[in-house]
Short mmCIF file of C-alpha atoms in Angstrom, two decimals:
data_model
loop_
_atom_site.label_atom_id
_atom_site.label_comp_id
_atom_site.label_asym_id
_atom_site.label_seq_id
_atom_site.Cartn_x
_atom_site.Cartn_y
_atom_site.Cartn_z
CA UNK A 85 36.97 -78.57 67.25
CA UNK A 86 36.97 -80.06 70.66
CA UNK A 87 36.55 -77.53 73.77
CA UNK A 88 37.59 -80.27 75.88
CA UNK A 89 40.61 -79.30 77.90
CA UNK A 90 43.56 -81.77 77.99
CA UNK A 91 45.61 -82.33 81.09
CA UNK A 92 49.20 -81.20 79.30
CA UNK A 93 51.03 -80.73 82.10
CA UNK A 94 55.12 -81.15 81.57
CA UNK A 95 54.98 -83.81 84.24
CA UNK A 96 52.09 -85.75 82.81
CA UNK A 97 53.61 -85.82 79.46
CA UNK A 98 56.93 -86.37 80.47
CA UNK A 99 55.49 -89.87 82.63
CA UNK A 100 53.25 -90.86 79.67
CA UNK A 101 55.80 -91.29 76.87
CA UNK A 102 58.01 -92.94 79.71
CA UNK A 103 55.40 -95.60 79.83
CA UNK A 104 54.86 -95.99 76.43
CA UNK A 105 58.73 -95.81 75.01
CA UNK A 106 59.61 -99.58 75.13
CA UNK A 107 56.48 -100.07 72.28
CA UNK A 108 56.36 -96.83 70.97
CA UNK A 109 58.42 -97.37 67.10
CA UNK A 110 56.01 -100.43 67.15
CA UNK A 111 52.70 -98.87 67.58
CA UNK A 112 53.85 -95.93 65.38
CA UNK A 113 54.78 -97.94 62.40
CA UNK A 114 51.62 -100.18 63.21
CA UNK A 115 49.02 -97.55 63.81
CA UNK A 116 50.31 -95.79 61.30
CA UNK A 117 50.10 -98.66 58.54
CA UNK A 118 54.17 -97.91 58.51
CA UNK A 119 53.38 -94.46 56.17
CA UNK A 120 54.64 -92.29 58.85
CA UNK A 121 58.38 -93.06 57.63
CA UNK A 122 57.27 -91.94 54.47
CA UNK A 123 55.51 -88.29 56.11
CA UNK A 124 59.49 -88.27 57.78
CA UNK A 125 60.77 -88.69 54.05
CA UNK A 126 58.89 -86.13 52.54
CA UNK A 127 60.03 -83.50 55.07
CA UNK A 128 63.54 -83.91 54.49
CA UNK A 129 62.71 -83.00 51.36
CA UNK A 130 60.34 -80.26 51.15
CA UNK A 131 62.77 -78.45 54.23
CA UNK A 132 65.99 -79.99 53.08
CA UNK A 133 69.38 -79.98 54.53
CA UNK A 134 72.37 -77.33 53.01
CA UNK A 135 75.54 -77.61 53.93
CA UNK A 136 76.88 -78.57 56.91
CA UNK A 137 75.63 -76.47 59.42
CA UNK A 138 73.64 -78.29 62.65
CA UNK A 139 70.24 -79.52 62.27
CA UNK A 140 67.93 -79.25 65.75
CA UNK A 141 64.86 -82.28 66.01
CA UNK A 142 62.75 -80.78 69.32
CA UNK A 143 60.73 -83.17 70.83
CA UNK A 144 62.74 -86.22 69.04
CA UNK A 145 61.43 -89.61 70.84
CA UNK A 146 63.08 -92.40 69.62
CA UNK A 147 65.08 -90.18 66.77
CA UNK A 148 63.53 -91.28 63.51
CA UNK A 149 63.58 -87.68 62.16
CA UNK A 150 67.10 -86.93 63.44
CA UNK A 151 67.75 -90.39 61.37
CA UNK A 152 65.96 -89.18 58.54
CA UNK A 153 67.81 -86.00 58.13
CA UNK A 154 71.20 -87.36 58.75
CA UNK A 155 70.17 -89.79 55.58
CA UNK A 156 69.21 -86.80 53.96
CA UNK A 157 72.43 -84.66 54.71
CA UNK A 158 74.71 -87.95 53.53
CA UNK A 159 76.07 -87.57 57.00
CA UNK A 160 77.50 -84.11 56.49
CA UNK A 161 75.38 -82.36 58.97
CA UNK A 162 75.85 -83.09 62.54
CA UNK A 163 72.42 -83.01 64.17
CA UNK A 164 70.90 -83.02 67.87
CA UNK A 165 68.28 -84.74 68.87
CA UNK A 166 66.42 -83.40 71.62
CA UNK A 167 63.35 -84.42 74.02
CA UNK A 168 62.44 -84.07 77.87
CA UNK A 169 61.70 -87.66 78.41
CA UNK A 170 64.65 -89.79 79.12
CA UNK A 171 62.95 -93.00 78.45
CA UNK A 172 62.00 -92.27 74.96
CA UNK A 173 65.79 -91.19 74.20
CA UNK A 174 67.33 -94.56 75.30
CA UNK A 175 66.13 -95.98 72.63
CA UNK A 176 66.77 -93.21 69.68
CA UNK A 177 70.38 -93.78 71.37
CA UNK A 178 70.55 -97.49 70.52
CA UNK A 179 68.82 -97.02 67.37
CA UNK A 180 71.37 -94.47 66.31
CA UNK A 181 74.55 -96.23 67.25
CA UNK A 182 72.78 -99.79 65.61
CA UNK A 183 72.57 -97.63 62.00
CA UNK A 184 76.27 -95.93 62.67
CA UNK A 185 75.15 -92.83 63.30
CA UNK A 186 76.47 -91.90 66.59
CA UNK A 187 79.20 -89.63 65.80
CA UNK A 188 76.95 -87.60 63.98
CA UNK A 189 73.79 -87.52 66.06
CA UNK A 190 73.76 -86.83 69.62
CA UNK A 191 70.92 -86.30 72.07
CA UNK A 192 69.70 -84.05 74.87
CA UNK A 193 67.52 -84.46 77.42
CA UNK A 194 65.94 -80.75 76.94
CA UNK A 195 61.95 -79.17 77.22
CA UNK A 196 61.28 -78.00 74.03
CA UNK A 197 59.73 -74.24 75.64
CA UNK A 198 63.21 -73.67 77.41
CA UNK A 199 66.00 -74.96 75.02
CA UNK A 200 70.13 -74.56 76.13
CA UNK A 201 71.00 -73.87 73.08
CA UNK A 202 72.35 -69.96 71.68
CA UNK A 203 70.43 -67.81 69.63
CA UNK A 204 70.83 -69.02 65.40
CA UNK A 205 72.34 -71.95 66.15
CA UNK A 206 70.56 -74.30 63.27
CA UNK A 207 69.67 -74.22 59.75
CA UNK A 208 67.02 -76.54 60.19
CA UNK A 209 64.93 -76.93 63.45
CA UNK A 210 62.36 -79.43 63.26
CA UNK A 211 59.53 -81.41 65.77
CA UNK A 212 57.71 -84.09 64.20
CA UNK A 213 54.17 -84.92 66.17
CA UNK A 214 55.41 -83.22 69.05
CA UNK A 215 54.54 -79.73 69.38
CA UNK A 216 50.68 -80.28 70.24
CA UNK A 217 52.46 -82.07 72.96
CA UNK A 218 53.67 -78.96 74.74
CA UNK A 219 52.42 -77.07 77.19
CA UNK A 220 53.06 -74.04 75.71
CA UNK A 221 52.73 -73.97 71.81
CA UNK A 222 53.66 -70.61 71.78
CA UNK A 223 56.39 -70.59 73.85
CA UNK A 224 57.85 -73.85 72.07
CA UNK A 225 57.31 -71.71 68.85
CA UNK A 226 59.50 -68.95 69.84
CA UNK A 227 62.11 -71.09 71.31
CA UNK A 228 62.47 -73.20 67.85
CA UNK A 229 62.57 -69.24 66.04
CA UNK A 230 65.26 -68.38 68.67
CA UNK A 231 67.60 -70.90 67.79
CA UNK A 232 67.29 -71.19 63.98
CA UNK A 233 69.65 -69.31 62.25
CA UNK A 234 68.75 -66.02 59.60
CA UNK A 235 68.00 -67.43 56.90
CA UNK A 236 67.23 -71.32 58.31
CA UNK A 237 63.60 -73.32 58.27
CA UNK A 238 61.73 -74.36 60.61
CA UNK A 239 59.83 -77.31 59.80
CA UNK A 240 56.75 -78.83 61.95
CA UNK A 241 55.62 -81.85 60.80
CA UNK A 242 51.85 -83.00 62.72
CA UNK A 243 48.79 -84.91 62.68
CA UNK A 244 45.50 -82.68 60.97
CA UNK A 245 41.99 -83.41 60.56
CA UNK A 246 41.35 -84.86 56.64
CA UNK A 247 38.99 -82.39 54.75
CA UNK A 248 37.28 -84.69 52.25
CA UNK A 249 33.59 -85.47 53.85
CA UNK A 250 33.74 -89.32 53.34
CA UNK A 251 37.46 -90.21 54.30
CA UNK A 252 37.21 -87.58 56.74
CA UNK A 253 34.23 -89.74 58.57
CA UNK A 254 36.22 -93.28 58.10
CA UNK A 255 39.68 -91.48 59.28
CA UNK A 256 37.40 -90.55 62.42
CA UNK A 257 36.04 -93.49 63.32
CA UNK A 258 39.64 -94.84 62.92
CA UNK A 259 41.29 -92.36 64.63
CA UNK A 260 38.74 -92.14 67.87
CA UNK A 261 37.71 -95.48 67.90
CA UNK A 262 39.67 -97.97 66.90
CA UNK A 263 43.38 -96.64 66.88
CA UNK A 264 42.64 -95.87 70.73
CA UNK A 265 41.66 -99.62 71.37
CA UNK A 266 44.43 -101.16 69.69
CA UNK A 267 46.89 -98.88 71.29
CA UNK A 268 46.04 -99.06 74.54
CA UNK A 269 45.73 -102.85 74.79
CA UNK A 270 48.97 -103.31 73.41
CA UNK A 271 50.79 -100.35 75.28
CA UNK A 272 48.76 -100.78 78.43
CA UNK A 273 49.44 -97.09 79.04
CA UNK A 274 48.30 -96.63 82.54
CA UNK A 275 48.10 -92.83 81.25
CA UNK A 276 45.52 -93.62 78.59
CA UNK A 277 48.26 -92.64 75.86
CA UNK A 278 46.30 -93.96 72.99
CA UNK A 279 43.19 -92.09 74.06
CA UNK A 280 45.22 -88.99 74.79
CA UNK A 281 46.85 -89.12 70.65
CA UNK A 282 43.01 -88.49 68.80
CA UNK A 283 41.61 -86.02 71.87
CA UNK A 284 44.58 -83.88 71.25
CA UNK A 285 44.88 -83.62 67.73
CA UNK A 286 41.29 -82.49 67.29
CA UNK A 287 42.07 -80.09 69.88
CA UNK A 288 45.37 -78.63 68.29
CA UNK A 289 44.98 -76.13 65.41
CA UNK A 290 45.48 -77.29 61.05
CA UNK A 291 46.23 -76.45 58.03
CA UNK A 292 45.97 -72.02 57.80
CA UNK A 293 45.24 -71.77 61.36
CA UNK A 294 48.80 -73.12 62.21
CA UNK A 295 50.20 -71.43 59.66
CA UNK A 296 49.52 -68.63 60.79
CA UNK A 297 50.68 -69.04 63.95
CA UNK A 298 54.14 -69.48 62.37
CA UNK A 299 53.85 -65.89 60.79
CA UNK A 300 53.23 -64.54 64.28
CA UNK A 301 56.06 -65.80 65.44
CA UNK A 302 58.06 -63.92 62.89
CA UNK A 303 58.96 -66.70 59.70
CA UNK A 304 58.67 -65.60 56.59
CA UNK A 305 57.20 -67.63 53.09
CA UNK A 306 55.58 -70.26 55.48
CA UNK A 307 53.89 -72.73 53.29
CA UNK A 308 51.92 -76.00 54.21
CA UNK A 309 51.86 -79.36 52.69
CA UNK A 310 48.94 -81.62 53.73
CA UNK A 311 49.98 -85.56 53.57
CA UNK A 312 48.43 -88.67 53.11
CA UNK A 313 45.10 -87.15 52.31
CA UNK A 314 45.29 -84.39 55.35
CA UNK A 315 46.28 -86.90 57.94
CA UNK A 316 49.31 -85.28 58.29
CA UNK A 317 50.50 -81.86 57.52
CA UNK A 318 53.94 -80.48 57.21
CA UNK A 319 54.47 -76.51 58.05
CA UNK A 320 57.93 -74.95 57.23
CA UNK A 321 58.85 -71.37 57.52
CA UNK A 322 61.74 -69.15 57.31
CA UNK A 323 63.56 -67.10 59.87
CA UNK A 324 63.86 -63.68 57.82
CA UNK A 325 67.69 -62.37 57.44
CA UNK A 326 67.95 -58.94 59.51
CA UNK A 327 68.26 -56.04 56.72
CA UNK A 328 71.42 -54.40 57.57
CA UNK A 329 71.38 -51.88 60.34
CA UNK A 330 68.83 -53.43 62.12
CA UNK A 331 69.15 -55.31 65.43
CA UNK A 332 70.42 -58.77 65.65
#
């Protein structure tokens, strides 16, 4: 892993994705050889919706994952959609009215380490390729704990580093060479966004080492489910139900 420290500062952050949201469903679907709606599929399914109780997406961008769940809650769950960068949720706005969703989804311009939401608030609180993007991974860890309800999952769905020796070389080259290229000429990110992406997933913890983060912060059964080959990994966890008599 990378020692190299990356400049994650909420205001940097906040200004890249602002310069990238007009092409950012683009790139994603094209870097991503369009399999990243599939990853979003899959985790509606391995942490599925029950009920009707609220779903939370931190760190939302342009809403596909709020989308995705309110597919996979046949509209019964009303879900929120939130992100710190107001550029990136103009579009998950349009998107969601364009697919009929509106009444059901709704968005807030929120950080993800300081969310205005109560305590055990959502049965499901999700982030989807966002959490290596916050400053503070622990703090955005315990804020996503705080708000999911006894009993809820919290489900973090990221990029990893691919295990097996000869796709892990090609993914590599892909991912620090040519992914980087293509992304920044067609993004012109003045913030070297596509550069940024592969420097800070080799820098972000995988597979256990995540995990077990998650037990730290206090979830229960946390189980991971590598994707695509180990491109992407999905991490869900459960927010125990206080035995009776003890505190809330």
């Amino acid at each position: 892993m990378s020692t190299t420290l990356l400049d994650k500062r909420e205001t940097r952050i906040r200004r890249m994705f602002g310069h990238i949201a007009p092409n950012y469903d683009l790139l994603n679907h094209l870097l991503s050889l369009n399999i990243d709606k599939y990853w979003r599929w899959r985790t509606t399914r391995l942490a599925p919706p029950v009920g009707t109780a609220p779903i939370l997406d931190l760190c939302t961008g342009t809403g596909d994952l709020a989308l995705a769940y309110n597919r996979a809650s046949g509209g019964q769950a009303p879900i929120v959609g939130a992100d710190f960068c107001h550029e990136m949720l103009l579009p998950a706005i349009k998107k969601t009215a364009k697919r009929n969703a509106a009444e059901r989804i709704r968005f807030v311009e929120a950080d993800a380490q300081r969310l205005p939401f109560p305590d055990n608030s959502f049965q499901v609180t999700t982030v989807a390729f966002g959490l290596r993007n916050v400053t503070d991974t622990d703090r955005g860890l315990a804020e996503m704990v705080r708000v999911t309800q006894p009993g809820g999952q919290v489900a973090i769905l990221e990029f990893s580093r691919p295990r097996n020796w000869l796709f892990g070389r090609l993914y590599r080259f892909y991912f620090r060479r040519v992914l980087p290229m293509v992304g920044q000429l067609l993004s012109r990110s003045k913030d070297d966004a596509y550069h940024y992406l592969p420097a800070s997933v080799m820098e972000f913890p995988d597979g256990e080492a995540l995990a077990e983060r998650l037990r730290d912060h206090g979830l229960s059964e946390v189980r991971w489910h590598p994707f695509t080959f180990g491109i992407a990994t999905l991490y869900v966890g459960i927010k125990p139900v206080p035995s009776k008599g003890a505190p809330r």
